[in-house]
Coordinates of C-alpha atoms and ligand atoms in Angstrom, one line a residue:
M1471 CA 16.2 66.6 73.3
T1472 CA 14.7 69.9 72.0
N1473 CA 11.9 71.6 73.9
T1474 CA 9.5 70.9 71.0
D1475 CA 10.4 67.3 71.0
L1476 CA 10.0 67.1 74.8
K1477 CA 6.6 68.7 74.5
D1478 CA 5.6 66.3 71.7
L1479 CA 6.7 63.3 73.7
K1480 CA 4.9 64.6 76.7
Q1481 CA 1.8 64.9 74.6
I1482 CA 2.1 61.3 73.3
L1483 CA 2.6 60.0 76.9
S1484 CA -0.4 61.9 78.3
T1485 CA -2.7 59.0 77.4
P1486 CA -2.0 55.3 78.2
K1487 CA 0.2 53.6 75.7
N1488 CA 1.7 50.1 75.0
I1489 CA 5.4 50.6 75.3
V1490 CA 8.4 48.3 74.8
I1491 CA 11.8 49.0 76.3
V1492 CA 14.9 47.5 74.7
P1493 CA 18.4 47.5 76.2
H1494 CA 21.5 46.4 74.2
K1495 CA 22.6 42.8 73.8
N1496 CA 24.4 41.3 76.8
P1497 CA 22.7 43.9 79.0
D1498 CA 24.9 45.3 81.8
G1499 CA 24.0 47.1 85.0
D1500 CA 23.4 50.4 83.2
A1501 CA 21.2 48.9 80.4
M1502 CA 19.1 46.9 82.9
G1503 CA 18.9 49.6 85.5
A1504 CA 17.8 52.2 82.9
S1505 CA 15.2 49.8 81.4
L1506 CA 13.7 48.8 84.8
A1507 CA 13.7 52.4 86.1
M1508 CA 12.0 53.6 82.9
K1509 CA 9.4 50.7 83.1
L1510 CA 8.6 51.5 86.8
F1511 CA 8.3 55.3 86.0
L1512 CA 6.1 54.8 83.0
E1513 CA 3.9 52.3 84.8
K1514 CA 3.2 54.9 87.4
K1515 CA 1.9 57.0 84.4
N1516 CA -0.5 54.2 83.5
H1517 CA 1.3 52.9 80.5
T1518 CA 1.7 49.2 79.8
I1519 CA 5.3 48.2 79.6
D1520 CA 7.2 45.2 78.3
I1521 CA 11.0 45.1 78.5
V1522 CA 12.5 42.9 75.7
T1523 CA 16.1 42.2 76.2
P1524 CA 18.0 40.7 73.2
N1525 CA 19.3 37.9 75.4
D1526 CA 19.8 37.0 79.0
Y1527 CA 21.6 39.2 81.5
P1528 CA 24.0 38.2 84.3
D1529 CA 22.8 36.7 87.6
F1530 CA 24.2 39.6 89.6
L1531 CA 21.4 41.8 88.1
K1532 CA 18.5 39.4 88.7
W1533 CA 17.7 40.8 92.1
L1534 CA 16.8 44.2 90.6
P1535 CA 13.1 45.2 91.2
K1536 CA 10.9 43.6 88.5
A1537 CA 13.9 42.2 86.6
N1538 CA 12.1 38.8 86.2
T1539 CA 9.3 40.3 84.2
S1540 CA 11.3 40.9 81.0
Y1541 CA 11.1 38.9 77.8
K1542 CA 14.3 37.6 76.2
F1543 CA 14.1 37.9 72.5
D1544 CA 16.3 34.8 71.8
M1545 CA 14.4 32.6 74.2
Q1546 CA 10.8 34.0 74.1
N1547 CA 10.8 35.0 70.5
R1548 CA 7.0 34.8 69.9
Q1549 CA 6.1 36.9 73.0
S1550 CA 8.9 39.3 72.2
K1551 CA 7.8 39.9 68.6
R1552 CA 4.1 40.2 69.7
A1553 CA 5.1 42.9 72.2
I1554 CA 7.2 44.8 69.7
N1555 CA 4.5 44.6 67.0
N1556 CA 1.8 45.9 69.4
A1557 CA 3.9 48.8 70.8
D1558 CA 2.8 52.4 70.2
L1559 CA 6.3 53.4 71.3
I1560 CA 9.7 51.7 71.6
F1561 CA 12.4 53.0 74.0
L1562 CA 16.0 52.1 73.0
L1563 CA 18.2 52.5 76.1
D1564 CA 21.9 52.5 76.5
F1565 CA 22.8 51.9 72.8
N1566 CA 23.4 54.0 69.7
A1567 CA 22.8 51.8 66.7
L1568 CA 20.2 49.0 65.9
H1569 CA 22.9 46.4 65.3
R1570 CA 23.8 46.5 69.0
V1571 CA 20.8 44.3 69.7
G1572 CA 22.1 41.5 67.4
D1573 CA 21.1 40.8 63.8
D1574 CA 17.9 38.8 64.5
M1575 CA 16.3 41.4 66.8
A1576 CA 17.6 44.3 64.7
N1577 CA 15.7 42.9 61.7
T1578 CA 12.5 42.8 63.7
L1579 CA 13.0 46.4 64.9
K1580 CA 13.8 47.6 61.4
K1581 CA 10.3 46.5 60.3
Y1582 CA 8.6 48.3 63.2
E1583 CA 6.7 51.4 61.9
G1584 CA 5.9 53.1 65.2
T1585 CA 7.8 55.7 67.1
F1586 CA 11.3 55.1 68.6
V1587 CA 12.8 57.0 71.5
M1588 CA 16.5 56.7 72.1
I1589 CA 18.2 57.6 75.4
D1590 CA 21.9 56.9 75.3
H1591 CA 25.4 58.2 76.2
H1592 CA 27.5 56.4 73.5
Q1593 CA 29.3 58.4 70.9
Q1594 CA 28.1 58.9 67.4
P1595 CA 24.4 57.7 67.7
D1596 CA 22.7 56.7 64.6
D1597 CA 19.9 59.1 63.5
I1598 CA 17.2 56.5 63.3
T1599 CA 14.7 57.6 66.0
R1600 CA 11.9 60.2 66.1
F1601 CA 13.0 61.2 69.6
I1602 CA 16.6 61.2 70.8
Y1603 CA 18.2 62.2 74.1
S1604 CA 21.9 61.7 73.6
D1605 CA 24.6 63.1 75.8
T1606 CA 28.1 61.5 75.5
E1607 CA 29.3 63.4 78.5
M1608 CA 27.0 61.5 80.8
C1609 CA 28.5 58.7 82.9
S1610 CA 25.5 56.4 82.4
T1611 CA 22.1 56.0 80.7
C1612 CA 20.8 55.6 84.2
Q1613 CA 21.7 59.2 85.1
M1614 CA 20.0 60.3 81.9
V1615 CA 16.8 58.5 82.9
Y1616 CA 16.9 60.5 86.1
H1617 CA 17.3 63.7 84.1
F1618 CA 14.6 62.6 81.7
I1619 CA 12.1 62.2 84.6
E1620 CA 13.4 65.6 85.9
M1621 CA 12.7 67.2 82.4
F1622 CA 9.2 65.7 82.5
G1623 CA 8.7 67.6 85.8
E1624 CA 7.8 64.3 87.5
K1625 CA 10.5 63.8 90.1
D1626 CA 7.6 63.3 92.6
L1627 CA 7.1 59.9 90.9
L1628 CA 10.6 58.6 91.9
D1629 CA 10.5 56.0 94.6
K1630 CA 12.8 53.5 96.3
D1631 CA 12.6 50.9 93.5
I1632 CA 13.2 53.4 90.7
A1633 CA 16.1 54.9 92.8
T1634 CA 17.6 51.4 93.3
C1635 CA 17.6 50.7 89.5
I1636 CA 19.1 54.1 88.7
Y1637 CA 21.7 53.8 91.4
T1638 CA 22.8 50.4 90.1
G1639 CA 23.5 51.6 86.6
I1640 CA 25.4 54.7 87.7
M1641 CA 27.5 52.6 90.1
T1642 CA 28.4 49.9 87.5
D1643 CA 29.0 52.3 84.6
T1644 CA 31.3 54.6 86.7
G1645 CA 33.3 51.8 88.2
S1646 CA 31.7 52.6 91.6
F1647 CA 32.0 56.4 91.1
R1648 CA 35.7 56.5 90.1
F1649 CA 35.8 57.2 86.4
R1650 CA 36.3 60.7 85.0
S1651 CA 32.7 60.7 83.8
T1652 CA 31.6 60.9 87.5
T1653 CA 30.7 64.5 88.0
S1654 CA 29.5 66.6 90.9
T1655 CA 26.0 66.3 89.4
T1656 CA 26.3 62.5 89.4
H1657 CA 27.0 62.7 93.1
R1658 CA 24.0 65.0 93.7
V1659 CA 21.8 62.6 91.8
V1660 CA 23.2 59.7 93.8
A1661 CA 22.6 61.6 97.1
D1662 CA 19.0 62.1 96.0
L1663 CA 18.7 58.4 95.2
I1664 CA 19.9 57.4 98.6
D1665 CA 17.4 59.9 100.2
L1666 CA 14.7 58.1 98.1
G1667 CA 15.6 54.8 99.8
A1668 CA 18.3 53.3 97.5
D1669 CA 20.3 51.1 99.9
N1670 CA 23.8 51.8 98.7
A1671 CA 25.7 49.2 100.8
R1672 CA 23.2 46.4 99.8
I1673 CA 23.4 47.3 96.1
H1674 CA 27.2 47.1 96.1
N1675 CA 27.0 43.8 97.9
N1676 CA 24.4 42.4 95.5
V1677 CA 26.4 43.3 92.5
Y1678 CA 30.0 42.8 93.6
D1679 CA 30.0 40.4 96.5
T1680 CA 28.0 37.5 95.0
N1681 CA 30.8 35.8 93.1
S1682 CA 30.8 32.1 92.5
Y1683 CA 33.9 30.2 93.5
S1684 CA 34.3 29.1 89.8
R1685 CA 34.3 32.8 88.7
M1686 CA 37.1 33.6 91.0
Q1687 CA 39.0 30.6 89.7
L1688 CA 38.4 31.9 86.1
L1689 CA 39.8 35.3 87.2
G1690 CA 42.9 33.4 88.4
V1691 CA 43.3 32.0 84.9
A1692 CA 42.8 35.4 83.3
L1693 CA 45.4 37.0 85.6
N1694 CA 47.9 34.2 84.9
N1695 CA 47.4 34.8 81.1
M1696 CA 47.9 38.5 81.4
K1697 CA 50.8 40.0 79.3
M1698 CA 52.4 43.4 79.5
I1699 CA 54.0 45.3 76.6
S1700 CA 55.7 48.1 78.5
D1701 CA 56.9 49.9 75.4
Y1702 CA 53.3 50.6 74.5
K1703 CA 52.0 50.9 78.0
T1704 CA 49.7 48.1 77.1
A1705 CA 48.5 45.0 78.9
Y1706 CA 46.2 42.2 77.6
I1707 CA 44.5 39.1 78.8
T1708 CA 43.3 36.1 76.8
L1709 CA 40.6 33.5 77.8
S1710 CA 40.0 30.6 75.5
Q1711 CA 36.7 28.7 75.2
D1712 CA 38.3 25.7 77.0
E1713 CA 39.4 27.8 79.9
K1714 CA 35.9 29.3 80.2
E1715 CA 34.3 25.8 80.1
Q1716 CA 36.8 24.4 82.7
F1717 CA 35.5 26.9 85.2
D1718 CA 31.8 26.7 84.4
F1719 CA 31.6 30.0 82.6
K1720 CA 28.3 31.9 82.9
K1721 CA 27.2 35.1 81.2
G1722 CA 28.8 38.1 83.0
D1723 CA 31.6 36.1 84.6
T1724 CA 34.3 38.0 82.8
E1725 CA 32.8 41.4 83.4
G1726 CA 35.4 43.7 84.9
F1727 CA 38.4 41.3 84.3
V1728 CA 39.9 43.8 81.8
N1729 CA 40.2 46.4 84.6
Y1730 CA 42.9 44.3 86.3
A1731 CA 45.0 44.8 83.3
L1732 CA 44.4 48.6 83.4
S1733 CA 45.2 48.6 87.1
L1734 CA 48.9 47.8 86.4
K1735 CA 51.2 50.8 87.1
G1736 CA 52.0 52.7 83.9
I1737 CA 49.4 50.9 81.8
V1738 CA 47.1 53.1 79.7
L1739 CA 45.7 50.6 77.2
A1740 CA 44.1 47.3 78.4
V1741 CA 42.3 44.6 76.4
I1742 CA 40.7 41.3 77.1
F1743 CA 40.2 38.8 74.3
I1744 CA 37.5 36.2 75.0
E1745 CA 37.0 33.3 72.7
D1746 CA 33.3 32.6 71.9
K1747 CA 33.1 29.4 69.8
E1748 CA 29.4 29.5 69.5
Q1749 CA 29.5 32.9 67.7
G1750 CA 32.8 32.1 66.0
I1751 CA 34.4 35.3 67.2
I1752 CA 36.9 36.6 69.7
K1753 CA 35.0 39.2 71.8
M1754 CA 37.1 42.1 72.9
S1755 CA 36.8 44.6 75.7
L1756 CA 39.1 47.6 75.5
R1757 CA 39.9 50.1 78.2
S1758 CA 42.1 53.2 78.3
K1759 CA 43.3 55.9 80.6
G1760 CA 43.4 59.5 79.3
S1761 CA 43.1 60.7 75.7
F1762 CA 43.7 57.5 73.7
S1763 CA 40.3 56.6 72.3
V1764 CA 39.5 52.9 72.4
N1765 CA 36.2 53.9 70.7
E1766 CA 38.1 55.0 67.6
F1767 CA 40.5 52.1 67.8
A1768 CA 37.8 49.5 68.1
R1769 CA 35.8 51.2 65.4
S1770 CA 38.8 51.3 63.0
Y1771 CA 40.1 47.8 63.4
F1772 CA 37.7 45.6 65.4
D1773 CA 34.1 46.2 64.2
G1774 CA 33.2 47.8 67.5
G1775 CA 32.9 51.1 69.3
G1776 CA 31.8 52.6 72.6
H1777 CA 33.3 55.4 74.6
T1778 CA 36.7 57.1 74.7
N1779 CA 37.9 55.0 77.6
A1780 CA 35.7 51.9 77.3
A1781 CA 34.8 50.1 74.2
G1782 CA 34.0 46.7 72.7
G1783 CA 34.9 44.9 69.5
R1784 CA 35.2 41.6 67.8
S1785 CA 37.3 39.6 65.4
T1786 CA 36.6 36.6 63.3
L1787 CA 40.3 35.6 63.2
N1788 CA 41.4 32.9 65.8
M1789 CA 42.8 33.9 69.1
E1790 CA 46.4 33.8 68.1
E1791 CA 45.8 35.8 64.9
T1792 CA 43.6 38.3 66.7
V1793 CA 46.3 39.0 69.3
E1794 CA 48.9 39.2 66.6
K1795 CA 46.8 41.7 64.7
F1796 CA 46.4 43.8 67.8
I1797 CA 50.1 43.8 68.7
N1798 CA 51.0 44.7 65.1
L1799 CA 48.7 47.8 65.3
L1800 CA 50.4 49.2 68.3
P1801 CA 53.4 50.8 66.6
N1802 CA 50.9 53.0 64.5
H1803 CA 49.6 54.4 67.8
K1804 CA 52.8 54.6 69.9
E1805 CA 52.8 58.4 70.1
E1806 CA 49.1 58.7 71.1
I1807 CA 49.4 56.0 73.7
S1808 CA 52.5 57.3 75.3
K1809 CA 51.0 60.8 75.6
S1810 CA 47.6 59.5 76.7
Y1811 CA 47.9 59.8 80.4
E1812 CA 50.5 61.5 82.6
E1813 CA 50.9 59.8 86.0
Ligands
5GP2522 P1 32.2 46.1 77.2 O1 33.7 46.0 77.0 O2 31.9 46.2 78.6 O3 31.5 45.1 76.5 O4 31.8 47.5 76.5 C1 32.4 48.7 76.9 C2 31.5 49.8 76.4 O5 31.5 49.8 75.0 C3 30.0 49.7 76.8 O6 29.6 51.0 77.0 C4 29.4 49.1 75.6 O7 28.1 49.4 75.5 C5 30.2 49.6 74.4 N1 30.3 48.7 73.3 C6 30.7 47.4 73.4 N2 30.7 46.8 72.2 C7 30.4 47.8 71.3 C8 30.2 47.9 69.9 O8 30.4 46.9 69.1 N3 29.8 49.1 69.3 C9 29.5 50.2 70.1 N4 29.1 51.3 69.5 N5 29.7 50.1 71.5 C10 30.1 49.0 72.0
MN2523 MN1 25.9 52.6 79.7

């Protein structure tokens, strides 16, 4: 964000405003952490804040401070639209293009004539907002929210709840501080958050150690379905609608499953294909190690995108055809994949 923009935004926020905060569809720890941290921060500056999520978010995030105050656009459509239409300002957090909130909500946002602010770390952000703070080097939007508050010169407004929300998003988007995007600055920020009262052990417990028995059973199915294609340093997992239903699938249950495929020795490309009969698609999560960009791969072939090492995509073919399409694409990328990551 330029200094002029920062000054202009500060000016706008110097008097009380109605503000709506929007995270991406299927909000994850980073999207919810960033939205709630921003809400708590802006409330301290006497603004009125509504968070409108496109849809529900997983149970393992429902303990976050003030999480239960947000509207879900698909379930609370009237209240959500009213909040959006009354907003002086809309913050778009942790996504880079309007379609990432889903078609229905994107149509409502497209009609909005007020001011948008985007804070995001995904690659190639759309140029649709008056204010944009984009940094693709950042591990998480949550770390950017911390820097945003820092840029405002208002770190004195940080407190335990805000620190807890920011910590959660940094933790989930860095795979618990292990991905390459985790920098020394990230650790300095996190140290500050702990000093502010973020209870790191409890946050890890709340997010990672609250599994249902059925989710662990579903993980068992996923691991059983895992296939390795050693020639292409690739592993993939499939989960059908039937398998999901058999184990009482709930939103968020498959989060992180794809990382088991990436944890195999020698594997640099991992994908999970998850059948979603309601939407009529196969939802894909892609992960890589090293230089092979799953962002480019998902963008080119699977109507998706994301980051170099973590991206999402979708296919309207059936499961078998989608997997076949994927396998048939690998020879075109053999060289890039084999050079991607040296052990
Ligand atoms: P996940 O596999 O966890 O759904 O997504 C991995 C990363 O890619 C996340 O940062 C997510 O926001 C991003 N992502 C997932 N799907 C899409 C997509 O369709 N487009 C873009 N630009 N990013 C995506
Ligand atoms: Mn993120």
